[in-house]
Coordinates of C-alpha atoms and ligand atoms in Angstrom, one line a residue:
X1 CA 16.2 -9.3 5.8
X2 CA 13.4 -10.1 8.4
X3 CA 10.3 -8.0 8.3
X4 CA 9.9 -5.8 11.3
X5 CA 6.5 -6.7 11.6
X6 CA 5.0 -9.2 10.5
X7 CA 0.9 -10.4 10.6
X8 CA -0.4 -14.0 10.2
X9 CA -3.6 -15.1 9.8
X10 CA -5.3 -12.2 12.2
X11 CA -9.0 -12.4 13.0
X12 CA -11.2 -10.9 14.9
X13 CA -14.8 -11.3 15.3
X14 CA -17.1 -9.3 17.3
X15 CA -19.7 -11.4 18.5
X16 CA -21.1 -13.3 15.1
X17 CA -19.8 -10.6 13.1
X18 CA -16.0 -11.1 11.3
X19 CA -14.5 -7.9 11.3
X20 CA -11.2 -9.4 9.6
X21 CA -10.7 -12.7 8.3
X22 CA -7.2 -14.0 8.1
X23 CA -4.8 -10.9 7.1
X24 CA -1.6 -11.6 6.6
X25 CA 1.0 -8.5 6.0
X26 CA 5.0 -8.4 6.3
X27 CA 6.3 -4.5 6.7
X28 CA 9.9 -3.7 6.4
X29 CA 11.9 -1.0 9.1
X30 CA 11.4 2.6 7.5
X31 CA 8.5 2.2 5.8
X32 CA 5.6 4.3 5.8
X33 CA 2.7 2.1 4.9
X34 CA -1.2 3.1 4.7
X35 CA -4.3 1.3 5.8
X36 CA -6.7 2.5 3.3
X37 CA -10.4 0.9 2.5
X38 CA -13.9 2.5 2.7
X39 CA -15.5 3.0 6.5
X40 CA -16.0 -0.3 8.2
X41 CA -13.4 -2.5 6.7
X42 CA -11.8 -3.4 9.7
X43 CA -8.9 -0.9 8.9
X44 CA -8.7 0.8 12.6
X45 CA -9.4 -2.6 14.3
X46 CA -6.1 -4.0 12.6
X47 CA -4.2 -1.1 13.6
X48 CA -5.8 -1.3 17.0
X49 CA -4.8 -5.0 17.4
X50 CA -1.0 -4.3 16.2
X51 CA -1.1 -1.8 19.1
X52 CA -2.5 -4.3 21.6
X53 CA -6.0 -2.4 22.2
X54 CA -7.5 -4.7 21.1
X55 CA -7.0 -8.7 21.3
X56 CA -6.8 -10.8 17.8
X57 CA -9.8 -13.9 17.9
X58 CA -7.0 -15.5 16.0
X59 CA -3.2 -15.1 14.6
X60 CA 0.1 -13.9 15.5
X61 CA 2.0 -10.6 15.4
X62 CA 5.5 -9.6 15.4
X63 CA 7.5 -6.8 16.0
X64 CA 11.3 -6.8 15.7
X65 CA 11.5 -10.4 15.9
X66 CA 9.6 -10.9 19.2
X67 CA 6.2 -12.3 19.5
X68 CA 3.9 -9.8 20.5
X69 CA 0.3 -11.5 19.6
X70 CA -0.7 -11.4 24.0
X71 CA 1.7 -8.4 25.2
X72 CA -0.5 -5.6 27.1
X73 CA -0.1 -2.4 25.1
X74 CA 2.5 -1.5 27.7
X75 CA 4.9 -4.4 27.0
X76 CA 4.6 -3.2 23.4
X77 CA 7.2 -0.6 21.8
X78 CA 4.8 1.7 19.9
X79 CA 3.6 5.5 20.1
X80 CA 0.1 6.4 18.5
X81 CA -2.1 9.0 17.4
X82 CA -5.8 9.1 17.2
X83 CA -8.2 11.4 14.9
X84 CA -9.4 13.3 17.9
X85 CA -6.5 14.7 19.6
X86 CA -6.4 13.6 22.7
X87 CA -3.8 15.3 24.7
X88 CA -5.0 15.9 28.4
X89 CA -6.7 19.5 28.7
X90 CA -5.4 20.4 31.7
X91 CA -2.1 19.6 31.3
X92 CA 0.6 21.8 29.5
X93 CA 2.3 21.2 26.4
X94 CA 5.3 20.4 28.2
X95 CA 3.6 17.6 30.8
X96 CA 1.8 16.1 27.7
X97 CA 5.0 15.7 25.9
X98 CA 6.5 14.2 28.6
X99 CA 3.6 12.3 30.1
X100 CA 5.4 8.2 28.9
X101 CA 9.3 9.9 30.1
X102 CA 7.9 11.1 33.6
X103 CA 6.4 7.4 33.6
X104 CA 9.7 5.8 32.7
X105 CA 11.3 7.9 35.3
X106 CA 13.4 10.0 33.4
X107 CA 15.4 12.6 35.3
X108 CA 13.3 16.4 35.0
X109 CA 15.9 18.1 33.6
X110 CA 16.1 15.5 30.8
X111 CA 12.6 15.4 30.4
X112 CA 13.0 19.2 29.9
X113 CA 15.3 18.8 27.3
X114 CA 13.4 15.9 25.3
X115 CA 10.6 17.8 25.3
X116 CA 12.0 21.0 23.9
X117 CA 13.6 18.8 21.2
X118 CA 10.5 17.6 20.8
X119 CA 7.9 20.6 20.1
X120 CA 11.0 22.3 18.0
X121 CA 11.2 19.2 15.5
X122 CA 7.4 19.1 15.1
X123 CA 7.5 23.1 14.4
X124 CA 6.0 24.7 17.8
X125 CA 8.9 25.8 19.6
X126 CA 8.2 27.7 22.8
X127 CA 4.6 26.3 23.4
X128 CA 5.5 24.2 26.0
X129 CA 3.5 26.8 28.6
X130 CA 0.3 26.7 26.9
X131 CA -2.4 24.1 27.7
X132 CA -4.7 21.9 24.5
X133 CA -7.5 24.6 24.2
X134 CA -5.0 27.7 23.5
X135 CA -3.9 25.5 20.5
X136 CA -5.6 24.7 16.7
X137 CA -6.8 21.2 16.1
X138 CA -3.7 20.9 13.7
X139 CA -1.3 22.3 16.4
X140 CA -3.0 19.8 19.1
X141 CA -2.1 17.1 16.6
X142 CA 1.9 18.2 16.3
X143 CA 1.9 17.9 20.1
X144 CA 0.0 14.7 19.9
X145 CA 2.5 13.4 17.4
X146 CA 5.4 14.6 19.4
X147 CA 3.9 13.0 22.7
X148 CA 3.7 9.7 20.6
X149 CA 7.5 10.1 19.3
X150 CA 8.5 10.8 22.7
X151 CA 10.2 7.7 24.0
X152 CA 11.1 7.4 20.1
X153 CA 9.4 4.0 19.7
X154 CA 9.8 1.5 17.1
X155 CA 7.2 1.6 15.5
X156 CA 4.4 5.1 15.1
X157 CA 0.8 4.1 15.0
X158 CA -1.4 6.8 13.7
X159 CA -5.3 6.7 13.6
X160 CA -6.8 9.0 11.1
X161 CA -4.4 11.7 12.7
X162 CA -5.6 14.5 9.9
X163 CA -9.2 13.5 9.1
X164 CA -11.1 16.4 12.0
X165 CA -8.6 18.8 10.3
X166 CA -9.9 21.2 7.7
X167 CA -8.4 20.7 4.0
X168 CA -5.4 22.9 3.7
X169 CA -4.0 22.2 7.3
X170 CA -4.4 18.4 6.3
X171 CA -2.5 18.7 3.4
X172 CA 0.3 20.5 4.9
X173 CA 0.3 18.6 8.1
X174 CA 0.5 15.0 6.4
X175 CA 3.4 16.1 4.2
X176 CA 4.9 17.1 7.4
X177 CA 4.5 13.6 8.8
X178 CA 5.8 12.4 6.1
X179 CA 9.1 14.4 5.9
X180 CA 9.4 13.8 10.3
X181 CA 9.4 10.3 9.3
X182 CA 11.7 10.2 6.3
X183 CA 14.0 12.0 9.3
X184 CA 13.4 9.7 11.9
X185 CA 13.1 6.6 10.0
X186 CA 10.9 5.0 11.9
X187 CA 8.2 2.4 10.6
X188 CA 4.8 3.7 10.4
X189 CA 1.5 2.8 9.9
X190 CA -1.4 5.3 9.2
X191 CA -4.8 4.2 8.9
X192 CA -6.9 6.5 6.6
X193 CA -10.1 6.4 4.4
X194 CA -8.7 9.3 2.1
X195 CA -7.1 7.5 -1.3
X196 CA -5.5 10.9 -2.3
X197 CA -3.8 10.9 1.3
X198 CA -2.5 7.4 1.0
X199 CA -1.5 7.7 -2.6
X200 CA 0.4 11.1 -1.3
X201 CA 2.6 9.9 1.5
X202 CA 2.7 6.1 1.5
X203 CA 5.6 4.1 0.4
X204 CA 3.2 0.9 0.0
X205 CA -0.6 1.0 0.5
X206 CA -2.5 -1.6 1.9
X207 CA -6.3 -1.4 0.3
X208 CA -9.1 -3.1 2.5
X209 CA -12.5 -4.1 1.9
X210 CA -15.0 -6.3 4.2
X211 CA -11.9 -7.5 6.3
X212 CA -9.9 -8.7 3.7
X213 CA -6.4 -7.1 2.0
X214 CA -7.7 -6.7 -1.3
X215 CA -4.0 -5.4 -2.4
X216 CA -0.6 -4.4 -1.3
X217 CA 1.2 -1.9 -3.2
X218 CA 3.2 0.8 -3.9
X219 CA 1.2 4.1 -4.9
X220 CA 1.5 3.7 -8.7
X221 CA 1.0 0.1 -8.3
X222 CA -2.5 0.5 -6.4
X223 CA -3.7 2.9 -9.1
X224 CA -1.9 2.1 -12.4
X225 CA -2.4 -1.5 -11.7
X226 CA -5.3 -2.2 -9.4
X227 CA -5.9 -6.2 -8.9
X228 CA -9.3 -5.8 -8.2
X229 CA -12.3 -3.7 -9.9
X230 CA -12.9 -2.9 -6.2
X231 CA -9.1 -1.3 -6.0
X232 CA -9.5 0.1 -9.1
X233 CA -12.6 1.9 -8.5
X234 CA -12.0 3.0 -4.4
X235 CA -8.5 4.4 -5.4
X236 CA -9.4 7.3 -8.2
X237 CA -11.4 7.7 -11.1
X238 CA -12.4 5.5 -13.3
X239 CA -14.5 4.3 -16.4
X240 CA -16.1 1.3 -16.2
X241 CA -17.7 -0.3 -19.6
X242 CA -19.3 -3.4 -20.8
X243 CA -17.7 -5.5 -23.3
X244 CA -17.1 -9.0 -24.4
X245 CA -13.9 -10.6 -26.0
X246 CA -15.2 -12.6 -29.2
X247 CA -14.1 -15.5 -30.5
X248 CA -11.0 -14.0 -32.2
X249 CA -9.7 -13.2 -28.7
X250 CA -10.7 -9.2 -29.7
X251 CA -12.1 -6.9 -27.0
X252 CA -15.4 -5.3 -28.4
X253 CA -17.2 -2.4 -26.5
X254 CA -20.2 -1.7 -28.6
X255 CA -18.9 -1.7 -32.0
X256 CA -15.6 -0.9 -31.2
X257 CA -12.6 -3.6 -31.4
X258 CA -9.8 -2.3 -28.8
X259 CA -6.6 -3.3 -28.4
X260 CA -6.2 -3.6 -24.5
X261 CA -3.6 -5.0 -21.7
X262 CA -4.2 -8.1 -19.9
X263 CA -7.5 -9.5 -18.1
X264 CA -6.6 -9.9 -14.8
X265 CA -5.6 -13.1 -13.4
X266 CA -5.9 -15.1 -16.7
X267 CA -4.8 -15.1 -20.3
X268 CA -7.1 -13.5 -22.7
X269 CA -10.5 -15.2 -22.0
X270 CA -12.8 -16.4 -25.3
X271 CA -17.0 -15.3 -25.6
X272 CA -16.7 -13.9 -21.7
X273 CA -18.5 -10.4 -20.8
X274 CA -15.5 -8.4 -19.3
X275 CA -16.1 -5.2 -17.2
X276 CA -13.5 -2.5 -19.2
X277 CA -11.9 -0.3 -16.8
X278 CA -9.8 2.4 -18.1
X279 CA -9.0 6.3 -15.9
X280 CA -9.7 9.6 -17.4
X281 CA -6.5 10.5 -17.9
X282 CA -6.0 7.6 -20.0
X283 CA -8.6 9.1 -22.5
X284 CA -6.8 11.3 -25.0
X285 CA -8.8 14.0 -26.5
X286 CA -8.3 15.7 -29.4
X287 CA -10.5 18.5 -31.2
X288 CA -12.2 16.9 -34.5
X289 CA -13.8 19.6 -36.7
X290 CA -17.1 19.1 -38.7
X291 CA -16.6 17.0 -41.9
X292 CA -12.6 16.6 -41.1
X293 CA -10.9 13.2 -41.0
X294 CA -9.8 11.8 -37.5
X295 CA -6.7 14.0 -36.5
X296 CA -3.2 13.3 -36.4
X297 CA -2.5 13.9 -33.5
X298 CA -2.9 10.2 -32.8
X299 CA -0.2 8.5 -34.8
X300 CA -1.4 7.3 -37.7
X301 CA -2.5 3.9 -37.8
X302 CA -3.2 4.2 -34.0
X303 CA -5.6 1.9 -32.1
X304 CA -8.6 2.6 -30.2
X305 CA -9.3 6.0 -31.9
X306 CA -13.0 6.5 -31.8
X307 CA -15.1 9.7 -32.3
X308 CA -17.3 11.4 -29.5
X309 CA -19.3 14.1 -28.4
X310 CA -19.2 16.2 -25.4
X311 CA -22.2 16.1 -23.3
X312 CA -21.4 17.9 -20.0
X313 CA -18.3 19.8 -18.4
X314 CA -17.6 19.7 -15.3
X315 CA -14.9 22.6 -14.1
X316 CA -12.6 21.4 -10.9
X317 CA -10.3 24.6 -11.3
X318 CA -6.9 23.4 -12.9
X319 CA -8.9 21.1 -15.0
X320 CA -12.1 19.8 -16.3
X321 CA -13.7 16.5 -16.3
X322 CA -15.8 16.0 -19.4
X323 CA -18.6 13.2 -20.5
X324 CA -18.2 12.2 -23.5
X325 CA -20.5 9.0 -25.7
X326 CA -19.0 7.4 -28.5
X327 CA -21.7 5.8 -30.9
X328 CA -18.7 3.2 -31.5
X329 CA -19.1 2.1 -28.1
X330 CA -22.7 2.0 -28.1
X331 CA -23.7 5.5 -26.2
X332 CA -21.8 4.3 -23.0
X333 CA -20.4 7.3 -21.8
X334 CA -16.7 8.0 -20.5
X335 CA -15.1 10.7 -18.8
X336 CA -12.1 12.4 -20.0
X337 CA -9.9 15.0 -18.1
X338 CA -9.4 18.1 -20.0
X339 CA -7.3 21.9 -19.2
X340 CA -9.6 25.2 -19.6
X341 CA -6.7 25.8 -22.1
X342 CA -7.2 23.0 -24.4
X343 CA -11.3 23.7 -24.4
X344 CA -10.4 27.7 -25.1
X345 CA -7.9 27.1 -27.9
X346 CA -10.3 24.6 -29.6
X347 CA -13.4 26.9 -28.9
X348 CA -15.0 23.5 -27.3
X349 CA -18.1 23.3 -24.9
X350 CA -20.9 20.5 -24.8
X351 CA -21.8 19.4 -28.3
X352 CA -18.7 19.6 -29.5
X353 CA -16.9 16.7 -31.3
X354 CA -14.0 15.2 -30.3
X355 CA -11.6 12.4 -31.7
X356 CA -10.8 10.0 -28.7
X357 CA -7.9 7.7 -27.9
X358 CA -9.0 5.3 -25.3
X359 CA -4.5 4.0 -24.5
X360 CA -4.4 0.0 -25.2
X361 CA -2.2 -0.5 -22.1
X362 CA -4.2 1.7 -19.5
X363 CA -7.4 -0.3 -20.1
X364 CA -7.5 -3.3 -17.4
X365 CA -10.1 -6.0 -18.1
X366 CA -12.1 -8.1 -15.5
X367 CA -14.1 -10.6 -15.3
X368 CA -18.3 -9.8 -15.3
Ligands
ATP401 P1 -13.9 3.6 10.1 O1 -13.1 4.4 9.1 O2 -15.4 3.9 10.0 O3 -13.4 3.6 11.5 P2 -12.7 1.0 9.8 O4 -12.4 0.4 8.5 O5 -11.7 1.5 10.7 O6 -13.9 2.1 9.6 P3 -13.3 -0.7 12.0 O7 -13.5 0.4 13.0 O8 -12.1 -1.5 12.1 O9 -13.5 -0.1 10.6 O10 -14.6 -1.7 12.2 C1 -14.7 -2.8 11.3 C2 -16.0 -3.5 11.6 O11 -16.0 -4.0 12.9 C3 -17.2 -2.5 11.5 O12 -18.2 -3.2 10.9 C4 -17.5 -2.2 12.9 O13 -18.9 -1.9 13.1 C5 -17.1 -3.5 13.7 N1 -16.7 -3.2 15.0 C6 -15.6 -2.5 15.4 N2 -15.4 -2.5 16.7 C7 -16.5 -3.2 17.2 C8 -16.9 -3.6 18.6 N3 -16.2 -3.2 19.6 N4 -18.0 -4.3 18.7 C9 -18.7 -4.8 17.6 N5 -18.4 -4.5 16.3 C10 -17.3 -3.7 16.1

């Protein structure tokens, strides 16, 4: 099946300055797919160019099988939503609903009748009287989102829709979205610097850094298997450590030999420094008591098992992050996620000794 939109080789520059450099990106109907990167990446110009806001230096874009790459945003078949809200003060809810049917013409009473169908599918039935300022910012962005469904586009651009919006309200709000679209079915792009957003409600992320895609991905692609250390670190937690593989093809972090997965790009490299990259959940912990043997927890016989102290605890609520050195991997220090339970039962705090399993196919290996 064709993509229903599809990117080639898009560039812009601003003056001297590259703001992106050649993206190319295929996105199927349905999908829900995130722009994610850190601020400046060129995230909201590429949305902003798909929307025709702003014109490409370079490349071609299209929608549904058309070329689009010159249309004015008017020839174009999209609705969007911007971080700030946007809706017209002084109208109502009703007229800002309706602003693109009045524009197409549509008869009142169908207008009417849009509209209510409208406000009641994005949860504020009955607020078509009211005008923007008798509304919360995430209210003003429900309206904002049914305004942009309105003429129920092909395609729903959304610009950092939940980022003014304070943390509860985004949450709820952005599973809403996500649910209005899984209704709708219609393709959707968000743009969005928050990794726990994008991991949340996308179903492929697209992870940008200094105007390039760095990856494209499913969630648990972009975090279980990030393809760059830039990925790796940007989406989540991680460790990063020093190590080298020796001659033997053997991974060694200090004086620690680990069994890992495969170094990026390439077969298992010989004498190169590698930067070890492994997430705290992919630390086991277990309790290892003065004088006793390393526990069984770990199978016996298991890989990577090296023993550590605790040096600090940090408390997030339903868990704990805790540093942790390993003389095995020369003091380099590694953060493990651990429950208030599992620190009560054991009677652990900073100090204490642990027995660690650092899991072979978790750790991802790139080059210096
Ligand atoms: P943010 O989350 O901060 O909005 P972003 O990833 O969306 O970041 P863009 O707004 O796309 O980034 O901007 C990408 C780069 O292009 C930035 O360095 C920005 O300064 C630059 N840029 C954007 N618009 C213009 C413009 N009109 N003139 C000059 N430079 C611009």
């Amino acid at each position: 099946m064709p993509s229903f939109l599809k990117l080639e080789g898009i560039e812009k520059r601003f003056g001297t300055f590259t703001a992106l450099k050649g993206v190319d990106l295929e996105i199927e109907q349905g999908e829900f797919v995130c722009f994610l990167g850190p601020s400046g990446c060129g995230k909201t110009t590429l949305l902003r160019i798909i929307a025709g806001l702003e014109a490409q230096s370079a490349g071609r874009i299209e929608q549904a099988g058309r070329d689009i790459s010159r249309l004015p945003p008017s020839a174009r078949d999209y609705g969007i939503v911007f971080q700030s809200y946007a809706l017209f003060p002084n109208l109502t809810v009703a007229d800002n609903v309706g602003y693109g049917l009045v524009n197409r013409k549509m008869p009142k009473f169908q207008v009417r009748q849009r509209v209510e169908e409208l406000v009641r599918l994005v949860g504020l039935p009955g607020s078509e009287g009211k005008v923007p300022s008798q509304l919360s910012g995430g209210q003003q962005q429900r309206i904002a989102l049914a305004r942009a469904l309105a003429t129920a586009p092909g395609l729903l651009l959304l610009d950092e829709p939940l980022s003014a919006l304070d943390a509860i309200v985004r949450v709820h709000l952005r599973q809403e979205i996500r649910s209005l679209q899984r209704t709708l079915g219609v393709t959707t792009i968000m743009v969005t610097h928050d990794q726990e957003e994008a991991l949340s409600v996308a179903d492929r992320i697209v992870v940008m850094n200094h105007g390039v895609i760095e990856q494209v991905g499913t969630p648990q692609q972009v975090y279980r298997e990030p393809a760059s250390p830039f990925v790796a670190d940007f989406v989540g937690r991680v460790n990063v450590l020093s190590g080298q593989v020796d001659a033997a093809g053997h991974l060694r972090v200090g004086d620690a030999v680990l069994q890992f997965g495969l170094v990026q790009g390439q077969a298992r490299p010989r004498g190169q420094d590698l930067k070890v990259y492994l997430r705290p959940e992919d630390v086991l912990a277990q309790p290892l008591p003065p004088g006793s043997a390393m526990p069984e927890a770990f199978e016996p016989g298991a890989s990577n098992v090296l023993a550590a102290r605790i040096d600090k605890i940090e408390f997030l609520g339903a868990y704990c992050l805790a540093r942790v050195t390993s003389a095995s991997l020369g003091e380099q220090g590694l953060t493990t996620v651990l429950s208030m339970n599992f620190l009560a039962e054991h009677g652990l705090s900073v100090g204490s000794a642990l027995a660690l399993r650092l899991l072979p196919d978790r750790i991802r290996c790139f080059e210096q």
